[in-house]
mmCIF file of C-alpha atoms and ligand atoms in Angstrom:
data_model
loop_
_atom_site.group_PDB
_atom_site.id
_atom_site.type_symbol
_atom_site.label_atom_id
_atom_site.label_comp_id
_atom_site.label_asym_id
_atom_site.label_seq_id
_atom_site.Cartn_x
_atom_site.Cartn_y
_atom_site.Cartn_z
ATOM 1 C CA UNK A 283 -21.074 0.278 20.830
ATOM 2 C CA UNK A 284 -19.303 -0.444 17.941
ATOM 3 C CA UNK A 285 -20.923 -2.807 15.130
ATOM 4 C CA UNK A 286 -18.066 -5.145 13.073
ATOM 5 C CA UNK A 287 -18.938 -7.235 10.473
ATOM 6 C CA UNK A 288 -16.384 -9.097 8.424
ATOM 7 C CA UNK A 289 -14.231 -9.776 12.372
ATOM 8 C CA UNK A 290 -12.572 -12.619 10.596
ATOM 9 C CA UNK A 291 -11.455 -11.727 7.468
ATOM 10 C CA UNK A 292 -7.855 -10.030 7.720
ATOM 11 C CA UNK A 293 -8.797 -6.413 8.280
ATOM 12 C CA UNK A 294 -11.250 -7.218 10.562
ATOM 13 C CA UNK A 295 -8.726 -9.500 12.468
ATOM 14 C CA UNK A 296 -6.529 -6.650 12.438
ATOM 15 C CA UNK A 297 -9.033 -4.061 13.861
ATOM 16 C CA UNK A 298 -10.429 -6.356 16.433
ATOM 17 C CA UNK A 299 -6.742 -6.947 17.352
ATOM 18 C CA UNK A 300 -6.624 -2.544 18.121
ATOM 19 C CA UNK A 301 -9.959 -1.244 19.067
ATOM 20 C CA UNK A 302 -9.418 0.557 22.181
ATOM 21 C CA UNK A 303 -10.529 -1.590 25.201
ATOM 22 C CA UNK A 304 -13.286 0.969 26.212
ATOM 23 C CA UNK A 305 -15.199 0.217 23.222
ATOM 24 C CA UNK A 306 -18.569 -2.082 23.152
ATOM 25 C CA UNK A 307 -17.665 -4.294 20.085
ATOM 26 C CA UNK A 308 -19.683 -6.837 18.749
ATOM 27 C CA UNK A 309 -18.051 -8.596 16.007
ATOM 28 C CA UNK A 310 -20.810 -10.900 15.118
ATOM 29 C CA UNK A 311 -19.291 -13.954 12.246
ATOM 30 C CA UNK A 312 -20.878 -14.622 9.223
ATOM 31 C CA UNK A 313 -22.997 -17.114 10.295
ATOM 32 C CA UNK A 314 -24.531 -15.198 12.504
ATOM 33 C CA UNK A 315 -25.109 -12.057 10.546
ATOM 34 C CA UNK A 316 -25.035 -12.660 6.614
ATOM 35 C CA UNK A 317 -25.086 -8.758 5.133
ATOM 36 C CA UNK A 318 -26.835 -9.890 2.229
ATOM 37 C CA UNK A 319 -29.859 -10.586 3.895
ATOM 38 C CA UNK A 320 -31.488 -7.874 4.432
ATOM 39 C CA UNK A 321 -34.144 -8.514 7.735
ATOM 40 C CA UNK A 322 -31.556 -9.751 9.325
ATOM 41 C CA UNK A 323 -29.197 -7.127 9.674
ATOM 42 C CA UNK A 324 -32.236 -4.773 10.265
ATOM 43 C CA UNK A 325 -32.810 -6.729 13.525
ATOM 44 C CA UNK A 326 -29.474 -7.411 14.608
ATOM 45 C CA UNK A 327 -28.822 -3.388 14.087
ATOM 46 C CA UNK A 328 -32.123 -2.271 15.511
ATOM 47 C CA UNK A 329 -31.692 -4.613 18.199
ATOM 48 C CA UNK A 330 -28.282 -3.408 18.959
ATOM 49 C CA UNK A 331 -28.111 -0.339 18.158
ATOM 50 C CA UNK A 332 -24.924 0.573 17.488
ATOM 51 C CA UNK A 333 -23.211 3.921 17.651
ATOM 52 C CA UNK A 334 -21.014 2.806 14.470
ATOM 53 C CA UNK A 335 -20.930 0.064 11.775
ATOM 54 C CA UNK A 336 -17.540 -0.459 10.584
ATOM 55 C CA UNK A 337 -18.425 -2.929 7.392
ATOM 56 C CA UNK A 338 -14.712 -5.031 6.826
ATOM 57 C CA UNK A 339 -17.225 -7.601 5.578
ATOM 58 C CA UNK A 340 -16.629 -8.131 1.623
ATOM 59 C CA UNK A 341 -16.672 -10.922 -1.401
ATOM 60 C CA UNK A 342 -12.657 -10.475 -2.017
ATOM 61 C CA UNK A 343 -12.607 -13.305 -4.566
ATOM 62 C CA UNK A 344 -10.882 -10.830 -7.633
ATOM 63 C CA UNK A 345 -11.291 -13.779 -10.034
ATOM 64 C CA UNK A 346 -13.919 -15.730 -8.241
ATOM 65 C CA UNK A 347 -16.358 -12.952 -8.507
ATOM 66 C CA UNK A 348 -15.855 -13.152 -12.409
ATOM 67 C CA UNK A 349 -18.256 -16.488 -12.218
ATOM 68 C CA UNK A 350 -19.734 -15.854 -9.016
ATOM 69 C CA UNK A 351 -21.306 -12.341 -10.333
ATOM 70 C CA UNK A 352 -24.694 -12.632 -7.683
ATOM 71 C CA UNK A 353 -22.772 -13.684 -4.856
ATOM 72 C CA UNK A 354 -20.258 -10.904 -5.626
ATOM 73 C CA UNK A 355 -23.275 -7.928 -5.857
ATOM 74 C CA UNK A 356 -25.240 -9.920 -3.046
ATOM 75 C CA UNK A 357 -22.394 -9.029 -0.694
ATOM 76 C CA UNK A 358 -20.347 -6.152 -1.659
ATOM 77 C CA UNK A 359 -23.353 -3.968 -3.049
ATOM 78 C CA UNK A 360 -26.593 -5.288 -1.391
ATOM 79 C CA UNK A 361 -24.903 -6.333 1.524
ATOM 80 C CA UNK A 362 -23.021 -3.087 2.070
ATOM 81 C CA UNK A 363 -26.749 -0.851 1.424
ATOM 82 C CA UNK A 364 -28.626 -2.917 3.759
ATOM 83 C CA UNK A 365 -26.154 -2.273 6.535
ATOM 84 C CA UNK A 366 -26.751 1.439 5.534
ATOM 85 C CA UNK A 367 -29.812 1.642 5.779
ATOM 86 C CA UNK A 368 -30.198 -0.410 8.934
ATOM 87 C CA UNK A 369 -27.636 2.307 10.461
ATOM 88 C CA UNK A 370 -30.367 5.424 8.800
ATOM 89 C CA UNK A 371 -32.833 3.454 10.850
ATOM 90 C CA UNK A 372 -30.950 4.147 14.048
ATOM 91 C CA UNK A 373 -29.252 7.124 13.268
ATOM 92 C CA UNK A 374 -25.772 4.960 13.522
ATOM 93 C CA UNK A 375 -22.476 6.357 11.579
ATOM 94 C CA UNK A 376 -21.240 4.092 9.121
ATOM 95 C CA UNK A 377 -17.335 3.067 8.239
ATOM 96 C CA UNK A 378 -17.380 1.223 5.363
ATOM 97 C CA UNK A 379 -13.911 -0.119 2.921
ATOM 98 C CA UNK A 380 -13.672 0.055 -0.385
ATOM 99 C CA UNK A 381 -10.772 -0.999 -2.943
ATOM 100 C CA UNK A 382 -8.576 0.607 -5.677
ATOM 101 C CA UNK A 383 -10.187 -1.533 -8.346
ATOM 102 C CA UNK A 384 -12.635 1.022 -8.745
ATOM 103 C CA UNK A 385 -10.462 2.694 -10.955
ATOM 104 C CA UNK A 386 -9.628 1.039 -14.523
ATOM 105 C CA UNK A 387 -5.607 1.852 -14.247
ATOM 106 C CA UNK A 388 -5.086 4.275 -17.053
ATOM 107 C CA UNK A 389 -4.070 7.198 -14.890
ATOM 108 C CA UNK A 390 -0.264 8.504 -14.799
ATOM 109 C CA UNK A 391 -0.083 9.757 -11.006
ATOM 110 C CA UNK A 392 -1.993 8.392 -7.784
ATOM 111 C CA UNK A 393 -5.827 8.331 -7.881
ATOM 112 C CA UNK A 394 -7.641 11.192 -5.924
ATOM 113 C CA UNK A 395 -11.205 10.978 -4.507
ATOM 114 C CA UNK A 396 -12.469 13.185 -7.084
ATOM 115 C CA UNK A 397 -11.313 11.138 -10.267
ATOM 116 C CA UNK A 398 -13.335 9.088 -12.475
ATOM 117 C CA UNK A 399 -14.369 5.635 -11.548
ATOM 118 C CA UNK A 400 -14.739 2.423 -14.036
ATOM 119 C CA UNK A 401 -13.688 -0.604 -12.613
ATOM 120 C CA UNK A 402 -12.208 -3.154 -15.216
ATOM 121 C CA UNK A 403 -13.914 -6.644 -12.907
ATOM 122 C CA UNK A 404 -17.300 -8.007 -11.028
ATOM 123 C CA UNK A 405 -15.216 -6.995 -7.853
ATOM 124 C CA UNK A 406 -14.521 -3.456 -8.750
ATOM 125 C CA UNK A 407 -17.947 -2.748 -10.323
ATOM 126 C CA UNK A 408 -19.758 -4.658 -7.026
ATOM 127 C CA UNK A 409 -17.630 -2.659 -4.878
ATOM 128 C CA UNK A 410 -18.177 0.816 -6.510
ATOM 129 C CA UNK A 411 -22.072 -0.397 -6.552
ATOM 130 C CA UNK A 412 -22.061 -0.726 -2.958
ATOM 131 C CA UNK A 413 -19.930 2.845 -2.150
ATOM 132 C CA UNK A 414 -22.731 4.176 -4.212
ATOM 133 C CA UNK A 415 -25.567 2.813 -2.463
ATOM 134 C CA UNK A 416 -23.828 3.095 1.084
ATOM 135 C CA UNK A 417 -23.463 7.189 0.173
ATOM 136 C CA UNK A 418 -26.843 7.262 -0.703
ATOM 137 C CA UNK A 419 -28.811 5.605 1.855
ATOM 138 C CA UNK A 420 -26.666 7.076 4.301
ATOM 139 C CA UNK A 421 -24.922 10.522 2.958
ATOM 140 C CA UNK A 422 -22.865 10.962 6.314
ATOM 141 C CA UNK A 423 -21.263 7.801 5.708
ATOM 142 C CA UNK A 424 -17.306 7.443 5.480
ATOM 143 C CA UNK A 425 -15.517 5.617 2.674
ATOM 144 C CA UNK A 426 -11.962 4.528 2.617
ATOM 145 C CA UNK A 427 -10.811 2.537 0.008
ATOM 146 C CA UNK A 428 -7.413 0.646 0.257
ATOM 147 C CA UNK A 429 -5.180 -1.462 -1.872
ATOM 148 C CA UNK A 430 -2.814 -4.493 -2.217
ATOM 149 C CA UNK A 431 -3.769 -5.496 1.809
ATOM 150 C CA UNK A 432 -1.631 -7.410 3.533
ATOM 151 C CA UNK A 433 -1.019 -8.817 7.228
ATOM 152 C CA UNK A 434 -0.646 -11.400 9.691
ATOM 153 C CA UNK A 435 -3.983 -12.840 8.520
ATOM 154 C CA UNK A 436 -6.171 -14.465 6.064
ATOM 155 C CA UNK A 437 -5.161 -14.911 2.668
ATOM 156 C CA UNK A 438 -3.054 -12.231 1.166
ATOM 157 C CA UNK A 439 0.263 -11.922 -1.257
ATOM 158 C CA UNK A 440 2.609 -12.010 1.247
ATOM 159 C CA UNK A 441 0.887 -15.386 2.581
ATOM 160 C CA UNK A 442 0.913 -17.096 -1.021
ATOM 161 C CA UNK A 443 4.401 -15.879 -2.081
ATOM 162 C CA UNK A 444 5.923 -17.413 1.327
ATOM 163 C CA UNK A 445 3.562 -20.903 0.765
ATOM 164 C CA UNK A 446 5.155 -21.183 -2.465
ATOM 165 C CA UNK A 447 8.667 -21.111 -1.525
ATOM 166 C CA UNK A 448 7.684 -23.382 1.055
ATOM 167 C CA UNK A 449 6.588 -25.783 -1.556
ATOM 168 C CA UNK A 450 10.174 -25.874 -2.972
ATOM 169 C CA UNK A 451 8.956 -23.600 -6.088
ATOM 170 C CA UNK A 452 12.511 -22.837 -7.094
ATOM 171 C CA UNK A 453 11.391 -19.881 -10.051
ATOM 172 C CA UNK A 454 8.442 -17.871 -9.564
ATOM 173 C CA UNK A 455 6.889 -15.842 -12.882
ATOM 174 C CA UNK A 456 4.944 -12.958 -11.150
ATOM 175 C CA UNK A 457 3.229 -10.173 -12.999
ATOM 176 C CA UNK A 458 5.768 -6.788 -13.310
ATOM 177 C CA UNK A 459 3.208 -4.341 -15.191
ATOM 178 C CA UNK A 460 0.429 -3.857 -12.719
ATOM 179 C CA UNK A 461 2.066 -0.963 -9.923
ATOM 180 C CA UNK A 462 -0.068 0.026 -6.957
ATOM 181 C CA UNK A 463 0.571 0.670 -2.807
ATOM 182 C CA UNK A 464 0.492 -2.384 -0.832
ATOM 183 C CA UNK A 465 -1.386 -1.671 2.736
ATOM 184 C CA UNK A 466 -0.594 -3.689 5.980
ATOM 185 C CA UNK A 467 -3.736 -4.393 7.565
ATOM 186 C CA UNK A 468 -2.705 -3.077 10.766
ATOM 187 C CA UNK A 469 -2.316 0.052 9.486
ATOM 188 C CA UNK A 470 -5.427 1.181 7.764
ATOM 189 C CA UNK A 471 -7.108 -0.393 11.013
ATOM 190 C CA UNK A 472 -5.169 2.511 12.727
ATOM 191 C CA UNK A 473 -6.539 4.745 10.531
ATOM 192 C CA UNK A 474 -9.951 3.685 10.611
ATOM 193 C CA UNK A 475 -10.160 3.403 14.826
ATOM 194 C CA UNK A 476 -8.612 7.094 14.014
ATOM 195 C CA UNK A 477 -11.459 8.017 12.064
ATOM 196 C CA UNK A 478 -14.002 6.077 13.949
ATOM 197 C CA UNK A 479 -12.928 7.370 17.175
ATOM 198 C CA UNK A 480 -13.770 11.256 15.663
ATOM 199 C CA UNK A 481 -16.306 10.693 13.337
ATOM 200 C CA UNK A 482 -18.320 14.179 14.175
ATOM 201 C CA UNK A 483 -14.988 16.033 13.136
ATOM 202 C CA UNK A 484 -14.708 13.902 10.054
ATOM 203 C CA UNK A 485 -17.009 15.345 6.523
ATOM 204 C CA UNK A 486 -18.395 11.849 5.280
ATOM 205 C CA UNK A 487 -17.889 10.880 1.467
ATOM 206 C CA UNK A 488 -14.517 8.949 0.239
ATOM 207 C CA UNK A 489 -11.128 8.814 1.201
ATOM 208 C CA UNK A 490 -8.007 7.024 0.387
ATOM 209 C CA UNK A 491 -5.816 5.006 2.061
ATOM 210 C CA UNK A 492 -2.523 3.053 1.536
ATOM 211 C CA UNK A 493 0.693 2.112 2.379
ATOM 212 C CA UNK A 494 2.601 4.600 0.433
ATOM 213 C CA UNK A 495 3.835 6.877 3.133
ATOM 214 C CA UNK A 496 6.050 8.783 1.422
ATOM 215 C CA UNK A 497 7.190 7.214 -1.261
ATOM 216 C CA UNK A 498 5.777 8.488 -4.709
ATOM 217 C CA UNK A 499 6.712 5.304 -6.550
ATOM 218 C CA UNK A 500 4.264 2.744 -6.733
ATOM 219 C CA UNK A 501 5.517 -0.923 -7.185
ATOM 220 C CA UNK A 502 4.728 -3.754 -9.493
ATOM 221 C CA UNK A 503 3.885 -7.551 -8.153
ATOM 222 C CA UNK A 504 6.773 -8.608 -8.886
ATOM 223 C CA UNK A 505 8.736 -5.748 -6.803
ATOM 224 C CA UNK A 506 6.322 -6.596 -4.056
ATOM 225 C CA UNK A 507 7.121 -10.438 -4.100
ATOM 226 C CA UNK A 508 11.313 -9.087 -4.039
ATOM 227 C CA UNK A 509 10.781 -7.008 -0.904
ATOM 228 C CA UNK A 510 8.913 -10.417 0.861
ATOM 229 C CA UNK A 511 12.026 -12.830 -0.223
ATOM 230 C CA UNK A 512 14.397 -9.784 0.735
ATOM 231 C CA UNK A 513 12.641 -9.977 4.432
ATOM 232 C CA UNK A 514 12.348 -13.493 4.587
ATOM 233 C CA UNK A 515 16.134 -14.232 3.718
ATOM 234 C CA UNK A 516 16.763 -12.102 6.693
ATOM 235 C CA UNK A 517 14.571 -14.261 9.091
ATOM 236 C CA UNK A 518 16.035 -17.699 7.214
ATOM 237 C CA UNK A 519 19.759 -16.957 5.274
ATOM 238 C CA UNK A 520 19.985 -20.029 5.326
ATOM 239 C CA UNK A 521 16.634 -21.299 3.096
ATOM 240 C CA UNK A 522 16.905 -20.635 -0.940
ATOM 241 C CA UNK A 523 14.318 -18.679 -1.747
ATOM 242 C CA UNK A 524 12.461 -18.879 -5.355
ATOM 243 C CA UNK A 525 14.127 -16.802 -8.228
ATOM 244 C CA UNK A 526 11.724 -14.122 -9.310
ATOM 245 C CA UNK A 527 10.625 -13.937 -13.365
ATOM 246 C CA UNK A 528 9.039 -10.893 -13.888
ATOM 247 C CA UNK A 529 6.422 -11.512 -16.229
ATOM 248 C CA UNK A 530 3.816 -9.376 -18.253
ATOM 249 C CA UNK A 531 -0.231 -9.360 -17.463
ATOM 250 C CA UNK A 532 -0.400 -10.715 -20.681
ATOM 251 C CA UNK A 533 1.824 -14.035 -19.932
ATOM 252 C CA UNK A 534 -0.269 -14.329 -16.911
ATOM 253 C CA UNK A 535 -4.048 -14.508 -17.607
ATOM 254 C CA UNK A 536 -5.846 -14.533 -14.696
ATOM 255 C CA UNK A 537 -10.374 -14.226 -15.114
ATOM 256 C CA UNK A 538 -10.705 -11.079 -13.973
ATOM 257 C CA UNK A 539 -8.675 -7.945 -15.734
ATOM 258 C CA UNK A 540 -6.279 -5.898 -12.924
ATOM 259 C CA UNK A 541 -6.143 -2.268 -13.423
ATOM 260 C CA UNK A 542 -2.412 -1.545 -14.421
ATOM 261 C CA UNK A 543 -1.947 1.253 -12.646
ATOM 262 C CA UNK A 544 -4.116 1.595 -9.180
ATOM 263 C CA UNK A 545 -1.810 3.781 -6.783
ATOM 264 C CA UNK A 546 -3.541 5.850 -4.294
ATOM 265 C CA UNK A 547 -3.591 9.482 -3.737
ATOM 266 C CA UNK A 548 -3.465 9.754 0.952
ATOM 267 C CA UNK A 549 -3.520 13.837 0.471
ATOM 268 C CA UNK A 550 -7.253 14.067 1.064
ATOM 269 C CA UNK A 551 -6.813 12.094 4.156
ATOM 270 C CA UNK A 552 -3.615 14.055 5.227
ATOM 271 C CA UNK A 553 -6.135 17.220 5.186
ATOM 272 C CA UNK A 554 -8.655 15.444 7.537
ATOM 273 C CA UNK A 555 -8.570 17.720 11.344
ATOM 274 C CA UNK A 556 -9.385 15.360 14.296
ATOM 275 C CA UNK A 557 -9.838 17.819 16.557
ATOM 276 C CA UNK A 558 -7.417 19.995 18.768
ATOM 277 C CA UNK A 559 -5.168 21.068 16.202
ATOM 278 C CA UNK A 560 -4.879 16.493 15.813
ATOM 279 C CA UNK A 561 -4.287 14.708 12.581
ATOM 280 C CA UNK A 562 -3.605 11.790 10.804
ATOM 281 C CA UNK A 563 -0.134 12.799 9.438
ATOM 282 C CA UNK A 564 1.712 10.422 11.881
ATOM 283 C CA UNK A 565 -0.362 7.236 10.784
ATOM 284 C CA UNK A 566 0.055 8.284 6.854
ATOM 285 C CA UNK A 567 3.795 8.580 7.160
ATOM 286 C CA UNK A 568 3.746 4.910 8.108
ATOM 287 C CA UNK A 569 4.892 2.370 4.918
ATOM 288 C CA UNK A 570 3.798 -0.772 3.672
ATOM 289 C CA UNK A 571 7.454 -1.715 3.970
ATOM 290 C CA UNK A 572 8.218 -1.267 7.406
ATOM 291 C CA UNK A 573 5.493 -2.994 8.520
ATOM 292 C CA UNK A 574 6.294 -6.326 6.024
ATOM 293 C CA UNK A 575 9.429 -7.719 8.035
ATOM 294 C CA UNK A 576 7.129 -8.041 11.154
ATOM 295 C CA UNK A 577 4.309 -9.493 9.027
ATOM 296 C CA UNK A 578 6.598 -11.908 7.288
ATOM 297 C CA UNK A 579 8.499 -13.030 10.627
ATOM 298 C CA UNK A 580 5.379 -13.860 11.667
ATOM 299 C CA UNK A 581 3.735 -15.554 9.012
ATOM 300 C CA UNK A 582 7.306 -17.768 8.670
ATOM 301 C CA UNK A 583 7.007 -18.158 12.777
ATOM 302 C CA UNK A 584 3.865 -20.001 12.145
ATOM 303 C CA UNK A 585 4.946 -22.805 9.563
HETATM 304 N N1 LIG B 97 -7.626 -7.845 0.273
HETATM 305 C C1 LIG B 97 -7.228 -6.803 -0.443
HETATM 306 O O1 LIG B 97 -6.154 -6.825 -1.081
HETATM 307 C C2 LIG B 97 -8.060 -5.550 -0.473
HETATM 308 C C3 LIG B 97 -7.614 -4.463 -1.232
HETATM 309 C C4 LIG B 97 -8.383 -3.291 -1.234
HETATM 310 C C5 LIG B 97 -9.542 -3.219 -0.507
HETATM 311 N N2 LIG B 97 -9.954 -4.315 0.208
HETATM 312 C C6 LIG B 97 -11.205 -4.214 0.945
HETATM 313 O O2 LIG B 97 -10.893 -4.330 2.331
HETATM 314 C C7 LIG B 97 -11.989 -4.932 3.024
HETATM 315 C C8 LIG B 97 -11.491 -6.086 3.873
HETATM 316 O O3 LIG B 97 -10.880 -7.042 3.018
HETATM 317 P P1 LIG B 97 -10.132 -8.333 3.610
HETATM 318 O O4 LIG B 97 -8.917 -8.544 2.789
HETATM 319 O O5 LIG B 97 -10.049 -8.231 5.077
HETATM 320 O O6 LIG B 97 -11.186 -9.457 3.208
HETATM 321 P P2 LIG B 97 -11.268 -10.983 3.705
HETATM 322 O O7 LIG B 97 -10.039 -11.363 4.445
HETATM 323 O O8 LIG B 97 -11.656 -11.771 2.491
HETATM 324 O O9 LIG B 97 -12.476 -10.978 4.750
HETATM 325 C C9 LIG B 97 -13.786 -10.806 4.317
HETATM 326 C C10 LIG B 97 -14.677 -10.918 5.500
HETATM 327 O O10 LIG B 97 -16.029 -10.745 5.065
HETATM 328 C C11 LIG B 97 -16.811 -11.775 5.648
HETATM 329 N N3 LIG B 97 -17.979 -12.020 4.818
HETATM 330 C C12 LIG B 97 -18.017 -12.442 3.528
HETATM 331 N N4 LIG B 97 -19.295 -12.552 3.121
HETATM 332 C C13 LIG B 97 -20.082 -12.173 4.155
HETATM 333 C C14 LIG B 97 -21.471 -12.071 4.355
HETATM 334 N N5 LIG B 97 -22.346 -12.383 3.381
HETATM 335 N N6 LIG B 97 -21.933 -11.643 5.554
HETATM 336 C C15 LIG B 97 -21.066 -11.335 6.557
HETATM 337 N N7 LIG B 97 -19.733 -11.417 6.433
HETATM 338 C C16 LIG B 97 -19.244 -11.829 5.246
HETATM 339 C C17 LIG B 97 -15.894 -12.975 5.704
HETATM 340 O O11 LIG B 97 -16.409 -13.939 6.610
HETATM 341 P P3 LIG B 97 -15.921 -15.476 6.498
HETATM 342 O O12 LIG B 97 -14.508 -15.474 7.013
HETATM 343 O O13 LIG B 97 -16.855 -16.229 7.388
HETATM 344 O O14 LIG B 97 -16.045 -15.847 5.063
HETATM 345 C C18 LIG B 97 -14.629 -12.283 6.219
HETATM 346 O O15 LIG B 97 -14.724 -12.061 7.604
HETATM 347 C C19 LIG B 97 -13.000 -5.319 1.943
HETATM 348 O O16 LIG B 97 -13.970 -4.303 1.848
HETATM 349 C C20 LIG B 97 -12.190 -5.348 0.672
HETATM 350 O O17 LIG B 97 -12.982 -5.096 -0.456
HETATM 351 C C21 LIG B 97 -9.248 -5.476 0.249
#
């Protein structure tokens, strides 16, 4: 039995859409299991009790969170230690997501596990709050944080970048100095059924995941928005798509400060043994950009 919260944001849509069939899930929405409040989620978990938590539940609002501060904590750092402790209670394993904004950017090569944290935003700092609290109330807990997510879902880059060009936006100014991995949803799902589906075999603490398979250079917004209108002229030649202006953080002020730099080191992951000789080297050799023509197909399919 397999405890989901967060079923309908975009990863969680995207796991519910590839947990293996034999698996109990109960994917309970957010009206029926707030993680910020506390007795709640003890009952629901002791009630249940689950074999696993996988927590895809998060506040996701970047900028939002800026003026939203107690909404941001209540969710992504109380929220994430109460479903913690409620799986100590019952001796549950816990899967919980994290983010890349943990880091404040000023690195000059991908972000390992092991390097310093000090997120630049409410999100980063709630979300680093909550690893923190997750690890502790609950040491054999497993991390992964992700970046720049992306899918068939919810609200994501891809998504906004096609709605405006659907809105006739003829020149587009998107932000060319902040690199990182994008991540299709469907893919860290993989990896996290992977590592939910061994989690004896798999020595708890943080990991990172992304879309980079193996490419070593990161991209910027603005390369990311190219590779979309590259797709989506394939699906539609016949459409004119926006004209990109690459554009500097500093043209483009946005509440909440990105980290410039926020690629992700996979080699921890790579390292991770399954079981029989298994690994995860065929799911991190998978890239953000071979999964984006399918996504954006899609996400044009349904206009
Ligand atoms: N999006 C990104 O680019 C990105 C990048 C790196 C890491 N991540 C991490 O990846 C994870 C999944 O992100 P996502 O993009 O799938 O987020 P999302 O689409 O915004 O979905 C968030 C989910 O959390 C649920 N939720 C919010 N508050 C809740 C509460 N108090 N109680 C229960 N459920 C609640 C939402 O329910 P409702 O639909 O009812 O609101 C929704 O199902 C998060 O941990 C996020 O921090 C995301």
């Amino acid at each position: 039995m397999v405890l989901l919260t967060g079923g309908s944001g975009q990863l969680g849509r995207c796991l519910l859409d590839r947990m293996p069939s034999a698996w109990q899930v109960v994917a309970p929405s957010r009206h029926d299991l707030d993680i910020s409040n506390a007795p709640a989620v003890h009952s629901v978990v002791q009630a249940l009790r689950p074999a696993l938590i996988i927590n895809a539940a998060a506040y996701t609002g970047v900028d939002q969170a800026e003026d939203d501060v107690e909404a941001a904590y209540d969710i992504n750092a109380h929220g994430a230690q109460n479903l913690a402790q409620a799986a100590a209670r019952v001796d549950a394993g816990m899967l919980h997501v994290s983010t890349d904004y943990v880091f404040d950017g000023s690195a000059d090569r991908p972000y390992t596990e092991t390097d310093a944290t000090e997120p630049l935003n409410i999100y980063g700092r709630s979300k680093l709050e909550g690893e923190t609290a997750v690890l502790q109330a609950l040491p054999q807990a497993v991390i992964v944080r992700s970046s720049w997510l992306f899918s068939e879902y919810g609200q994501n880059f891809v998504r906004t970048m096609l709605r405006l060009a659907a809105n006739g936006v003829g020149q587009l100014r998107v932000v060319d100095d902040q690199l990182g991995f994008p991540t299709y949803g469907g893919d860290l799902a993989d990896v996290l059924i992977a590592l939910a589906s061994h989690m004896p075999n798999v020595a708890p603490g943080v990991y990172h995941y992304c879309g980079a398979g193996d490419e070593t250079r990161p991209v910027s917004w603005c390369e990311f928005a190219q590779a979309v209108f590259n797709c989506a002229g394939q699906v539609s030649p016949s459409l004119q798509w926006p004209v990109l202006l690459p554009v500097s953080s500093s043209d483009y002020p946005t509440a909440a400060t990105r980290p410039v730099f926020s690629a992700l080191s996979c080699k921890k992951l790579a390292s991770v043994e399954l079981g029989n000789g298994q690994g995860l080297s065929p799911l991190l050799h998978r890239t953000w950009r071979a999964a984006l023509p399918r996504v954006v197909r899609q996400l044009l399919a349904r206009r």
